[in-house]
Coordinates of C-alpha atoms in Angstrom, one line a residue:
X1 CA -130.3 122.5 15.8
X2 CA -130.2 118.8 16.5
X3 CA -133.4 117.0 15.6
X4 CA -134.8 115.0 18.4
X5 CA -137.2 112.1 18.5
X6 CA -140.7 112.2 19.9
X7 CA -141.6 110.7 23.3
X8 CA -143.8 107.8 22.3
X9 CA -145.6 105.0 24.2
X10 CA -142.4 103.0 23.7
X11 CA -140.7 105.2 26.3
X12 CA -141.5 102.6 28.9
X13 CA -138.9 100.3 27.3
X14 CA -136.2 103.0 26.9
X15 CA -136.3 104.7 30.3
X16 CA -134.9 103.3 33.6
X17 CA -136.6 103.6 36.9
X18 CA -135.0 104.1 40.3
X19 CA -136.6 103.8 43.7
X20 CA -136.3 102.9 47.4
X21 CA -132.8 104.2 48.2
X22 CA -131.1 103.0 51.4
X23 CA -128.0 104.6 52.9
X24 CA -125.7 102.5 55.2
X25 CA -125.6 103.9 58.7
X26 CA -122.1 105.4 58.1
X27 CA -123.3 107.0 54.8
X28 CA -120.6 105.4 52.7
X29 CA -122.7 102.8 50.9
X30 CA -125.9 103.3 49.0
X31 CA -128.3 100.7 47.6
X32 CA -131.2 101.4 45.3
X33 CA -133.8 99.5 43.2
X34 CA -133.4 99.8 39.5
X35 CA -136.3 98.9 37.1
X36 CA -136.3 98.3 33.4
X37 CA -138.8 96.7 31.0
X38 CA -137.7 94.2 28.3
X39 CA -139.4 95.0 25.0
X40 CA -139.2 91.5 23.6
X41 CA -140.8 89.7 26.6
X42 CA -142.7 92.6 28.2
X43 CA -141.0 91.5 31.5
X44 CA -140.3 94.1 34.2
X45 CA -136.8 93.5 35.6
X46 CA -136.0 94.8 39.1
X47 CA -132.5 94.5 40.6
X48 CA -130.5 96.0 43.5
X49 CA -127.7 98.3 42.6
X50 CA -124.9 99.4 45.0
X51 CA -122.5 102.3 45.1
X52 CA -119.6 103.1 47.5
X53 CA -118.2 106.4 48.5
X54 CA -114.7 106.9 47.2
X55 CA -111.7 108.4 49.0
X56 CA -112.6 111.8 47.4
X57 CA -116.0 111.6 49.1
X58 CA -118.0 111.0 45.8
X59 CA -120.1 107.9 45.2
X60 CA -118.9 105.6 42.5
X61 CA -120.8 104.2 39.6
X62 CA -123.5 101.8 40.5
X63 CA -122.9 98.0 40.1
X64 CA -125.3 95.1 40.4
X65 CA -125.7 93.7 43.9
X66 CA -128.4 91.2 42.9
X67 CA -129.4 89.9 39.4
X68 CA -133.2 90.0 40.0
X69 CA -135.4 89.6 38.1
X70 CA -137.7 90.9 40.9
X71 CA -135.8 92.4 43.8
X72 CA -136.8 95.6 45.5
X73 CA -136.9 97.7 48.7
X74 CA -133.4 97.3 50.2
X75 CA -133.0 98.2 53.8
X76 CA -129.6 98.3 55.6
X77 CA -129.1 96.6 59.0
X78 CA -128.1 98.9 61.8
X79 CA -124.6 97.4 61.9
X80 CA -124.2 98.1 58.2
X81 CA -123.2 94.6 57.2
X82 CA -126.4 93.2 55.8
X83 CA -129.2 94.3 53.4
X84 CA -132.8 93.0 53.7
X85 CA -134.9 93.1 50.6
X86 CA -138.0 91.7 48.9
X87 CA -137.8 89.1 46.1
X88 CA -140.8 87.8 44.1
X89 CA -141.1 84.1 43.7
X90 CA -142.5 82.3 40.7
X91 CA -145.9 82.2 42.3
X92 CA -145.9 86.0 42.4
X93 CA -145.6 86.3 46.2
X94 CA -142.7 88.2 47.7
X95 CA -140.5 86.8 50.4
X96 CA -137.9 88.4 52.7
X97 CA -134.3 87.9 51.7
X98 CA -130.9 89.1 53.0
X99 CA -127.5 89.7 51.4
X100 CA -124.1 90.8 52.6
X101 CA -123.1 94.3 51.7
X102 CA -120.0 92.7 50.2
X103 CA -122.1 90.6 47.8
X104 CA -122.2 86.9 47.4
X105 CA -125.3 84.6 47.4
X106 CA -128.5 86.0 48.9
X107 CA -130.4 84.0 51.6
X108 CA -134.2 83.6 51.8
X109 CA -135.6 84.2 55.2
X110 CA -139.3 83.7 54.9
X111 CA -141.6 81.1 53.4
X112 CA -144.9 83.0 53.7
X113 CA -148.1 81.5 52.3
X114 CA -149.4 84.9 51.0
X115 CA -146.0 86.5 50.7
X116 CA -144.6 89.7 52.2
X117 CA -146.5 92.9 52.2
X118 CA -144.1 95.4 50.6
X119 CA -146.2 98.4 49.6
X120 CA -144.2 101.7 49.7
X121 CA -147.2 103.9 50.6
X122 CA -145.6 104.9 53.9
X123 CA -142.1 103.5 53.6
X124 CA -140.8 99.9 53.7
X125 CA -143.0 97.3 55.3
X126 CA -140.1 95.7 57.2
X127 CA -137.6 97.0 59.7
X128 CA -134.4 95.8 61.5
X129 CA -134.1 95.5 65.3
X130 CA -131.3 97.8 66.6
X131 CA -129.0 94.8 67.3
X132 CA -129.4 93.6 63.6
X133 CA -130.6 90.2 64.9
X134 CA -134.2 90.3 63.9
X135 CA -136.6 91.9 61.4
X136 CA -140.2 93.0 61.9
X137 CA -142.4 92.6 58.8
X138 CA -146.0 92.6 57.6
X139 CA -147.7 89.6 56.1
X140 CA -151.3 88.5 55.4
X141 CA -153.1 86.0 57.6
X142 CA -156.0 84.1 56.0
X143 CA -159.3 83.8 57.6
X144 CA -161.5 80.7 57.6
X145 CA -162.2 79.9 53.9
X146 CA -163.4 76.3 54.4
X147 CA -166.3 76.4 52.0
X148 CA -166.5 76.8 48.2
X149 CA -168.6 80.0 48.6
X150 CA -167.5 83.4 49.7
X151 CA -169.3 84.8 52.7
X152 CA -169.4 88.6 53.2
X153 CA -169.9 89.9 56.7
X154 CA -168.3 93.4 56.4
X155 CA -168.3 96.3 54.0
X156 CA -164.6 96.1 53.5
X157 CA -164.3 92.7 51.9
X158 CA -162.3 93.5 48.8
X159 CA -159.5 96.0 47.9
X160 CA -158.5 97.4 44.5
X161 CA -155.0 95.9 44.0
X162 CA -155.4 93.1 46.6
X163 CA -158.7 91.7 45.2
X164 CA -160.9 89.6 47.5
X165 CA -159.8 89.9 51.1
X166 CA -162.7 88.5 53.0
X167 CA -161.4 87.7 56.5
X168 CA -157.7 88.1 55.6
X169 CA -155.8 90.7 57.6
X170 CA -152.3 92.0 57.6
X171 CA -150.4 91.3 60.8
X172 CA -147.1 92.2 62.3
X173 CA -144.4 89.4 62.6
X174 CA -140.8 89.2 63.6
X175 CA -138.2 86.8 62.4
X176 CA -134.8 85.9 64.0
X177 CA -132.2 86.1 61.3
X178 CA -129.9 83.4 62.7
X179 CA -132.5 80.7 63.3
X180 CA -135.4 81.7 61.0
X181 CA -137.8 81.6 63.9
X182 CA -141.0 83.5 63.1
X183 CA -143.3 85.0 65.7
X184 CA -146.7 86.6 65.0
X185 CA -147.0 89.7 67.2
X186 CA -150.5 91.1 66.4
X187 CA -153.9 89.5 65.9
X188 CA -157.4 90.5 65.4
X189 CA -159.4 92.4 62.8
X190 CA -157.3 95.1 61.3
X191 CA -154.5 95.7 58.8
X192 CA -151.1 96.5 60.2
X193 CA -148.5 98.4 58.1
X194 CA -145.2 100.3 58.5
X195 CA -143.4 98.5 61.4
X196 CA -140.7 100.6 63.1
X197 CA -138.5 99.2 65.7
X198 CA -137.6 101.5 68.7
X199 CA -133.9 102.5 68.9
X200 CA -133.7 100.9 72.4
X201 CA -135.1 97.6 71.0
X202 CA -137.9 97.3 73.5
X203 CA -140.9 98.1 71.3
X204 CA -142.2 98.1 67.8
X205 CA -144.5 100.9 66.5
X206 CA -146.8 100.3 63.6
X207 CA -149.9 101.8 62.0
X208 CA -153.2 99.9 62.0
X209 CA -156.9 100.3 61.2
X210 CA -157.9 97.9 64.0
X211 CA -160.6 100.3 65.1
X212 CA -164.3 99.9 65.9
X213 CA -165.2 102.1 62.9
X214 CA -162.9 100.5 60.3
X215 CA -165.8 99.1 58.2
X216 CA -167.0 102.6 57.2
X217 CA -164.1 104.9 57.7
X218 CA -160.5 105.1 56.6
X219 CA -159.2 105.9 60.1
X220 CA -155.8 104.6 61.1
X221 CA -153.9 104.8 64.4
X222 CA -150.4 104.5 65.7
X223 CA -149.8 101.5 68.0
X224 CA -146.9 100.4 70.1
X225 CA -146.3 96.7 71.1
X226 CA -143.7 94.5 72.7
X227 CA -141.8 92.5 70.1
X228 CA -142.9 89.3 72.0
X229 CA -146.6 90.2 71.7
X230 CA -149.2 91.4 74.1
X231 CA -151.8 94.1 74.1
X232 CA -150.8 97.0 71.7
X233 CA -151.0 100.5 73.1
X234 CA -152.6 103.3 71.1
X235 CA -150.3 106.3 70.8
X236 CA -152.4 108.3 68.3
X237 CA -153.4 111.0 70.8
X238 CA -156.8 111.5 69.3
X239 CA -155.8 111.7 65.6
X240 CA -158.3 110.0 63.3
X241 CA -155.6 109.5 60.6
X242 CA -151.9 108.4 61.0
X243 CA -150.1 107.7 57.8
X244 CA -146.4 107.5 58.6
X245 CA -144.3 107.2 61.8
X246 CA -140.7 107.5 63.0
X247 CA -139.2 107.0 66.5
X248 CA -137.3 109.7 68.4
X249 CA -133.6 108.8 69.0
X250 CA -134.4 108.2 72.7
X251 CA -137.4 105.9 72.0
X252 CA -139.8 108.0 74.0
X253 CA -141.8 109.7 71.2
X254 CA -143.1 109.1 67.7
X255 CA -143.2 111.6 64.9
X256 CA -146.2 111.2 62.7
X257 CA -147.5 112.3 59.3
X258 CA -151.3 112.4 59.9
X259 CA -154.4 114.6 60.2
X260 CA -156.6 115.9 63.0
X261 CA -159.5 116.7 60.7
X262 CA -161.9 113.7 60.1
X263 CA -163.0 115.3 56.8
X264 CA -159.4 115.3 55.4
X265 CA -159.5 111.8 54.1
X266 CA -156.6 111.9 51.7
X267 CA -153.0 111.6 53.0
X268 CA -151.9 114.1 50.3
X269 CA -153.0 116.8 52.7
X270 CA -151.3 116.2 56.0
X271 CA -149.5 117.7 59.0
X272 CA -146.7 116.6 61.3
X273 CA -147.3 115.6 64.9
X274 CA -145.4 114.4 67.9
X275 CA -147.0 111.4 69.7
X276 CA -146.4 110.3 73.3
X277 CA -148.1 107.7 75.4
X278 CA -151.2 109.0 77.2
X279 CA -151.0 112.5 75.7
X280 CA -152.8 114.4 73.0
X281 CA -151.0 114.6 69.6
X282 CA -149.0 117.8 69.4
X283 CA -149.2 119.5 65.9
X284 CA -145.8 120.9 64.9
X285 CA -146.5 122.0 61.3
X286 CA -149.0 124.6 60.0
X287 CA -150.1 122.9 56.8
X288 CA -148.2 125.2 54.4
X289 CA -145.9 122.3 53.4
X290 CA -147.6 118.9 53.2
X291 CA -145.4 116.1 54.5
X292 CA -145.2 113.4 51.7
X293 CA -145.9 110.1 53.4
X294 CA -144.5 108.0 50.6
X295 CA -141.0 109.5 51.3
X296 CA -141.1 108.5 54.9
X297 CA -139.9 110.2 58.0
X298 CA -136.4 110.4 59.5
X299 CA -135.5 111.7 63.0
X300 CA -132.0 112.7 63.6
X301 CA -130.7 114.0 66.9
X302 CA -132.1 117.5 66.8
X303 CA -134.6 117.5 63.9
X304 CA -137.0 115.7 61.7
X305 CA -136.0 115.3 58.0
X306 CA -138.9 115.0 55.6
X307 CA -140.1 115.8 52.1
X308 CA -142.7 118.7 52.1
X309 CA -144.8 119.6 49.1
X310 CA -146.2 123.1 48.3
X311 CA -148.0 124.2 45.1
X312 CA -146.9 121.0 43.3
X313 CA -143.2 121.5 44.2
X314 CA -141.2 119.3 46.6
X315 CA -138.6 120.3 49.2
X316 CA -136.2 118.6 51.6
X317 CA -137.2 120.1 55.0
X318 CA -135.8 120.1 58.5
X319 CA -138.1 120.6 61.5
X320 CA -137.0 121.0 65.1
X321 CA -139.9 119.3 66.9
X322 CA -139.3 121.2 70.2
X323 CA -139.0 124.7 68.8
X324 CA -141.2 124.0 65.7
X325 CA -138.7 126.0 63.6
X326 CA -138.5 124.7 60.0
X327 CA -136.2 125.4 57.1
X328 CA -135.9 124.3 53.5
X329 CA -132.6 122.5 52.6
X330 CA -133.2 121.8 48.9
X331 CA -135.9 121.4 46.2
X332 CA -138.4 123.5 44.3
X333 CA -139.3 122.8 40.6
X334 CA -138.9 119.1 41.3
X335 CA -140.7 116.1 42.7
X336 CA -139.0 113.7 45.2
X337 CA -140.1 110.1 45.2
X338 CA -138.2 108.8 48.2
X339 CA -135.7 109.8 50.9
X340 CA -133.1 108.1 53.0
X341 CA -130.5 109.5 55.5
X342 CA -127.4 108.2 57.1
X343 CA -127.4 107.4 60.9
X344 CA -125.9 110.7 62.1
X345 CA -128.2 112.7 59.9
X346 CA -125.5 114.6 58.0
X347 CA -126.6 113.7 54.5
X348 CA -129.5 112.3 52.5
X349 CA -130.2 110.6 49.2
X350 CA -133.4 111.3 47.2
X351 CA -134.9 110.0 44.0
X352 CA -135.7 113.1 42.0
X353 CA -137.6 114.0 38.8
X354 CA -138.6 117.2 37.1
X355 CA -140.4 118.0 33.8
X356 CA -137.1 117.4 32.0
X357 CA -135.5 114.6 34.1
X358 CA -136.6 111.3 35.6
X359 CA -135.3 109.0 38.4
X360 CA -132.1 110.9 39.1
X361 CA -130.3 109.7 42.3
X362 CA -129.2 112.7 44.2
X363 CA -127.0 113.2 47.3
X364 CA -127.8 116.2 49.6
X365 CA -125.7 117.5 52.4
X366 CA -128.3 118.5 55.1
X367 CA -126.3 121.2 56.7
X368 CA -125.2 123.1 53.5
X369 CA -127.9 121.9 51.0
X370 CA -125.2 121.0 48.5
X371 CA -126.7 118.6 45.9
X372 CA -124.7 116.1 43.8
X373 CA -126.3 113.9 41.1
X374 CA -125.0 110.3 41.7
X375 CA -126.8 108.7 38.8
X376 CA -128.9 110.1 35.9
X377 CA -129.6 107.0 33.8
X378 CA -132.1 108.7 31.6
X379 CA -130.0 111.7 30.6
X380 CA -129.2 110.2 27.2
X381 CA -132.9 109.6 26.6
X382 CA -133.7 113.2 27.2
X383 CA -130.8 114.3 25.0
X384 CA -132.4 112.3 22.1
X385 CA -136.1 112.9 23.1
X386 CA -136.7 116.5 24.0
X387 CA -139.5 116.9 26.6
X388 CA -142.1 119.5 26.7
X389 CA -141.5 123.1 27.9
X390 CA -143.5 123.9 31.1
X391 CA -145.0 127.2 32.0
X392 CA -147.5 128.2 34.7
X393 CA -150.2 130.7 35.2
X394 CA -152.5 131.6 38.1
X395 CA -156.1 133.0 38.0
X396 CA -158.4 134.0 40.9
X397 CA -161.9 132.7 41.3
X398 CA -164.2 133.2 44.3
X399 CA -161.3 134.1 46.6
X400 CA -158.9 131.3 45.6
X401 CA -155.8 131.3 43.4
X402 CA -156.0 128.5 40.8
X403 CA -152.7 127.4 39.4
X404 CA -152.4 125.8 36.0
X405 CA -149.4 124.2 34.2
X406 CA -149.1 124.4 30.4
X407 CA -146.9 122.0 28.5
X408 CA -145.9 122.9 25.0
X409 CA -144.7 120.6 22.1
X410 CA -140.9 120.4 21.9
X411 CA -140.9 122.3 18.5
X412 CA -143.5 124.9 19.6
X413 CA -143.8 128.0 17.4
X414 CA -146.0 130.7 18.8
X415 CA -146.8 131.9 15.3
X416 CA -148.7 128.7 14.6
X417 CA -151.9 127.2 16.0
X418 CA -152.0 123.9 18.0
X419 CA -154.7 121.6 19.3
X420 CA -155.1 121.7 23.1
X421 CA -155.8 118.8 25.5
X422 CA -157.2 119.6 28.9
X423 CA -155.8 117.0 31.3
X424 CA -157.5 116.4 34.7
X425 CA -155.8 114.7 37.7
X426 CA -157.3 112.1 40.0
X427 CA -158.3 112.4 43.6
X428 CA -159.9 114.9 43.7
X429 CA -157.0 115.5 46.1
X430 CA -154.3 114.8 43.6
X431 CA -152.2 117.5 42.1
X432 CA -150.2 118.1 39.0
X433 CA -146.6 118.7 40.1
X434 CA -143.2 119.7 38.6
X435 CA -142.5 116.2 37.4
X436 CA -142.2 114.0 34.3
X437 CA -145.8 113.0 33.5
X438 CA -145.6 110.3 30.8
X439 CA -149.2 110.8 29.5
X440 CA -148.7 114.6 29.1
X441 CA -145.2 114.1 27.5
X442 CA -146.6 111.6 24.9
X443 CA -149.4 114.1 24.1
X444 CA -147.1 117.1 23.6
X445 CA -144.7 115.0 21.5
X446 CA -147.6 114.2 19.3
X447 CA -148.1 117.9 18.7
X448 CA -150.7 118.9 21.3
X449 CA -150.5 121.7 23.9
X450 CA -151.5 120.2 27.3
X451 CA -153.3 122.2 30.0
X452 CA -153.1 120.7 33.5
X453 CA -155.2 122.6 36.1
X454 CA -155.1 122.2 39.9
X455 CA -158.6 123.2 40.8
X456 CA -160.0 123.6 44.3
X457 CA -159.8 120.2 45.9
X458 CA -156.2 119.7 44.8
X459 CA -153.6 119.1 47.5
X460 CA -150.4 121.2 48.4
X461 CA -152.4 124.4 48.3
X462 CA -153.5 124.4 51.9
X463 CA -156.1 122.5 53.8
X464 CA -159.0 124.9 53.2
X465 CA -158.3 124.8 49.4
X466 CA -158.4 121.0 49.5
X467 CA -161.6 120.7 51.6
X468 CA -163.5 123.1 49.4
X469 CA -164.5 120.3 47.0
X470 CA -166.3 118.2 49.5
X471 CA -169.9 117.7 48.6
X472 CA -169.5 119.8 45.4
X473 CA -168.0 117.5 42.7
X474 CA -168.8 119.2 39.4
X475 CA -169.5 122.6 41.1
X476 CA -166.8 125.1 41.7
X477 CA -164.0 122.7 40.8
X478 CA -165.6 122.4 37.3
X479 CA -165.8 126.2 37.0
X480 CA -162.1 126.6 38.1
X481 CA -161.1 124.2 35.3
X482 CA -163.3 125.9 32.7
X483 CA -162.0 129.3 33.6
X484 CA -158.4 128.1 32.9
X485 CA -159.6 126.6 29.6
X486 CA -161.2 129.9 28.6
X487 CA -158.0 131.8 29.4
X488 CA -155.6 129.5 27.5
X489 CA -157.9 128.8 24.6
X490 CA -158.0 132.5 24.0
X491 CA -154.3 132.6 23.2
X492 CA -153.5 133.0 19.5
X493 CA -151.4 129.8 19.4
X494 CA -154.4 127.6 20.6
X495 CA -156.9 126.5 18.0
X496 CA -160.3 126.8 19.9
X497 CA -161.9 124.4 17.4
X498 CA -159.5 121.6 18.2
X499 CA -159.9 121.0 22.0
X500 CA -159.9 117.6 23.8
X501 CA -160.3 116.5 27.4
X502 CA -158.6 113.6 29.2
X503 CA -158.8 112.4 32.8
X504 CA -158.5 109.3 34.9
X505 CA -160.4 108.3 38.1
X506 CA -161.7 111.6 39.5
X507 CA -160.3 113.0 36.2
X508 CA -162.6 110.5 34.5
X509 CA -165.5 111.8 36.5
X510 CA -164.6 115.4 35.6
X511 CA -164.0 114.8 31.9
X512 CA -167.4 113.1 31.5
X513 CA -169.0 115.9 33.7
X514 CA -167.5 118.5 31.4
X515 CA -168.8 117.0 28.1
X516 CA -172.3 116.8 29.8
X517 CA -172.1 120.5 30.4
X518 CA -170.0 121.9 27.6
X519 CA -169.9 121.0 23.9
X520 CA -166.7 122.7 22.7
X521 CA -164.5 119.6 23.0
X522 CA -164.0 117.5 19.9
X523 CA -162.9 114.4 21.8
X524 CA -163.1 113.0 25.3
X525 CA -160.8 110.3 26.8
X526 CA -162.4 109.1 30.0
X527 CA -160.3 106.7 32.1
X528 CA -161.5 104.7 35.1
X529 CA -164.5 107.0 35.5
X530 CA -167.0 107.7 38.2
X531 CA -170.3 107.8 36.3
X532 CA -172.9 107.1 38.8
X533 CA -172.1 108.0 42.4
X534 CA -175.3 106.3 43.6
X535 CA -174.1 102.8 42.5
X536 CA -170.4 103.5 43.1
X537 CA -171.2 104.0 46.8
X538 CA -172.0 100.3 47.1
X539 CA -169.5 98.8 44.6
X540 CA -166.3 100.7 45.2
X541 CA -163.8 99.4 47.8
X542 CA -163.9 102.9 49.3
X543 CA -167.5 103.8 48.5
X544 CA -168.5 104.4 52.1
X545 CA -165.2 105.7 53.7
X546 CA -164.5 108.0 50.8
X547 CA -167.9 108.6 49.3
X548 CA -169.7 109.8 52.4
X549 CA -167.1 112.5 52.9
X550 CA -166.8 113.6 49.3
X551 CA -170.4 113.2 48.0
X552 CA -172.5 114.4 50.9
X553 CA -173.4 111.6 53.3
X554 CA -174.9 108.2 53.4
X555 CA -176.5 107.4 50.1
X556 CA -179.9 106.5 51.6
X557 CA -180.1 110.1 52.9
X558 CA -178.5 111.8 49.9
X559 CA -179.7 109.9 46.8
X560 CA -180.9 113.0 45.0
X561 CA -177.6 114.7 45.6
X562 CA -175.6 111.7 44.4
X563 CA -177.6 111.6 41.1
X564 CA -177.4 115.4 40.6
X565 CA -173.6 115.1 40.8
X566 CA -173.3 112.0 38.6
X567 CA -172.2 112.5 35.0
X568 CA -174.6 109.8 33.8
X569 CA -177.4 112.1 34.6
X570 CA -176.3 114.4 31.9
X571 CA -175.6 111.8 29.2
X572 CA -178.3 113.2 26.9
X573 CA -176.3 116.5 26.6
X574 CA -173.2 114.8 25.3
X575 CA -172.2 115.6 21.7
X576 CA -168.5 114.8 22.1
X577 CA -167.1 111.4 20.8
X578 CA -166.1 109.5 24.0
X579 CA -163.4 106.9 24.5
X580 CA -163.9 104.9 27.7
X581 CA -160.8 103.2 29.1
X582 CA -161.2 100.9 32.2
X583 CA -159.4 98.1 34.0
X584 CA -161.6 95.0 34.4
X585 CA -160.2 94.3 37.9
X586 CA -160.6 97.9 39.2
X587 CA -162.4 97.9 42.6
X588 CA -161.6 101.5 43.3
X589 CA -163.7 102.9 40.4
X590 CA -165.4 99.6 39.4
X591 CA -165.8 98.9 35.7
X592 CA -169.6 98.9 36.1
X593 CA -169.2 102.7 36.1
X594 CA -168.0 102.7 32.5
X595 CA -170.4 99.9 31.6
X596 CA -173.4 102.1 32.7
X597 CA -172.1 105.2 30.9
X598 CA -171.3 103.2 27.7
X599 CA -174.9 101.8 27.6
X600 CA -176.4 105.2 28.3
X601 CA -174.5 106.9 25.5
X602 CA -174.9 104.1 23.0
X603 CA -178.6 103.8 23.7
X604 CA -178.9 107.6 23.0
X605 CA -177.0 107.2 19.7
X606 CA -173.9 108.9 20.8
X607 CA -170.4 108.3 19.4
X608 CA -168.7 106.1 22.1
X609 CA -166.1 103.3 22.3
X610 CA -165.4 101.2 25.3
X611 CA -161.9 99.7 25.9
X612 CA -161.6 97.1 28.7
X613 CA -158.2 96.2 30.0
X614 CA -158.1 92.6 31.4
X615 CA -156.3 91.7 34.6
X616 CA -155.9 95.4 35.4
X617 CA -156.6 97.2 38.6
X618 CA -157.1 101.0 39.2
X619 CA -153.3 101.5 39.0
X620 CA -152.6 99.7 35.8
X621 CA -151.5 102.8 33.9
X622 CA -148.5 103.1 36.2
X623 CA -147.8 99.6 37.5
X624 CA -149.8 97.2 35.3
X625 CA -148.6 94.9 32.6
X626 CA -146.5 96.8 30.1
X627 CA -148.8 95.6 27.2
X628 CA -151.8 97.2 28.9
X629 CA -149.8 100.5 29.5
X630 CA -148.8 100.6 25.8
X631 CA -152.4 99.9 24.8
X632 CA -153.6 102.9 26.9
X633 CA -151.2 105.3 25.3
X634 CA -151.8 104.0 21.8
X635 CA -155.6 104.1 22.0
X636 CA -155.5 107.6 23.5
X637 CA -153.4 108.9 20.6
X638 CA -155.5 107.1 18.0
X639 CA -158.7 108.7 19.3
X640 CA -157.1 112.1 19.3
X641 CA -155.9 111.7 15.8
X642 CA -159.3 110.6 14.6
X643 CA -161.3 113.4 16.1
X644 CA -159.0 116.3 16.9

């Protein structure tokens, strides 16, 4: 048998990323974003790659359309001649650029003070007009900062990866491609995202939190406005949450990924709706498959094309919005990261990953479901670095089925005993999926079995399953996890004396909660933790909108409950050596949470180490500076080696 190398923290230099595919309207040209990290400079390089369909109907090998170093989010014009994309300038701000599909020099369109907003949370943040003459886009508009001090007048005055926002709001703009003329379309207090130009060119739809309750909720609505400006019209039809939108081909309706339940805060649990002016939102899915907002929505003549997730597996789905008949086209045992379709809706391209693949570019015929891999840049890496083997098991607790994933070391031998790491996802409405999880793969390559549980509160298992964690952090969710630990640690190949626990965000909350209530773990790795819900309510950028739903109300009315459900309350019970890992610029789970927990444990004489990651927000493990990401992996492995 061929000997393979372990998957180490250095995998970030050896693997290639792919994202944001865009198919030309005729389906014959495809552009994607390709990302690599240079080991010697720690620089992330992002370029646009292009592929053409050959006379045999197959896509050719990708070639560079742009040279980067920071190009992303390509979007074809409706006439198929031009590609708009985002390019980062030396000051770090992104601007809107265009390039001909035939190549040649790119042209910069915008000179925005704060740069282009290009988050992919609900699809590209710019869109072409149907005549290919204009682009709608989102940019930040500064408030009055005429003094040297910062004045706070609202609860939402900072944001995790945006930092200080004060009176800055994201507004909708248009730009005329031929002249460069820019027009601001929206004003007022609220952040606009996801502009979508109507097929008839008369209106632009977008999502905004410009609502009376925006300071203490996370509610968002769908608005429609004339491209020349004017008063926006709310098309949300009573929905408190709208997360993704797409126009019907006749420009009379919107499809929306959203939620009708005010308690379902997290977009990872969602339904599909049809929105029309002056009408109540019409729900057209039953919640069994959760539409994945990051992958966007596409409306072809007779059906909606979307990515739906169920039990941690992803599927390409077709939905007829009139008959509400759905069918699965492709998927299962994979995760899709994005989706694009050609104008006539015959085929789609997805970015796909699984436990044994990463960032594959796949073409899918929507009528037949036939799937073709266009590019698999990491196949050689997986040939030389064998990933973990994945198995699953389900147990029943208090009327619910709790699914767990188990990842085994590549050279696993059931006649031997192995240390086991319990890994806990964020959220609590996150979910472990059938994907390539770098943290888990690095752990298994180092010789550990990894247990990844989706306890109640996880998404893709139905809305009631997701909601059952509200007001009960550390209650039944904790017992779900420990029941899975009991089941797996009883296997002969697991050494019950060599157990560790790892988690990040809500996973950091739960890992610290566990060691305050159970002493069997020999090491704890606690990332971006929630230690004290009482103080986090007032310091997190989502302390009110998220905390009141998840922790049981306004803290002045629920202080005892907040403290009862805070891991710091149980610090005296901790006997496990604890490694705290936290980004210093984290506003989601502020670093003061780890600071409090560190002081509490140290003052009690416990074994604890605190690692602070400078210039790092809550998302630094996935999108932060490569040096910080390497440090995270390395310190986790070192702590495990020392204590497990």
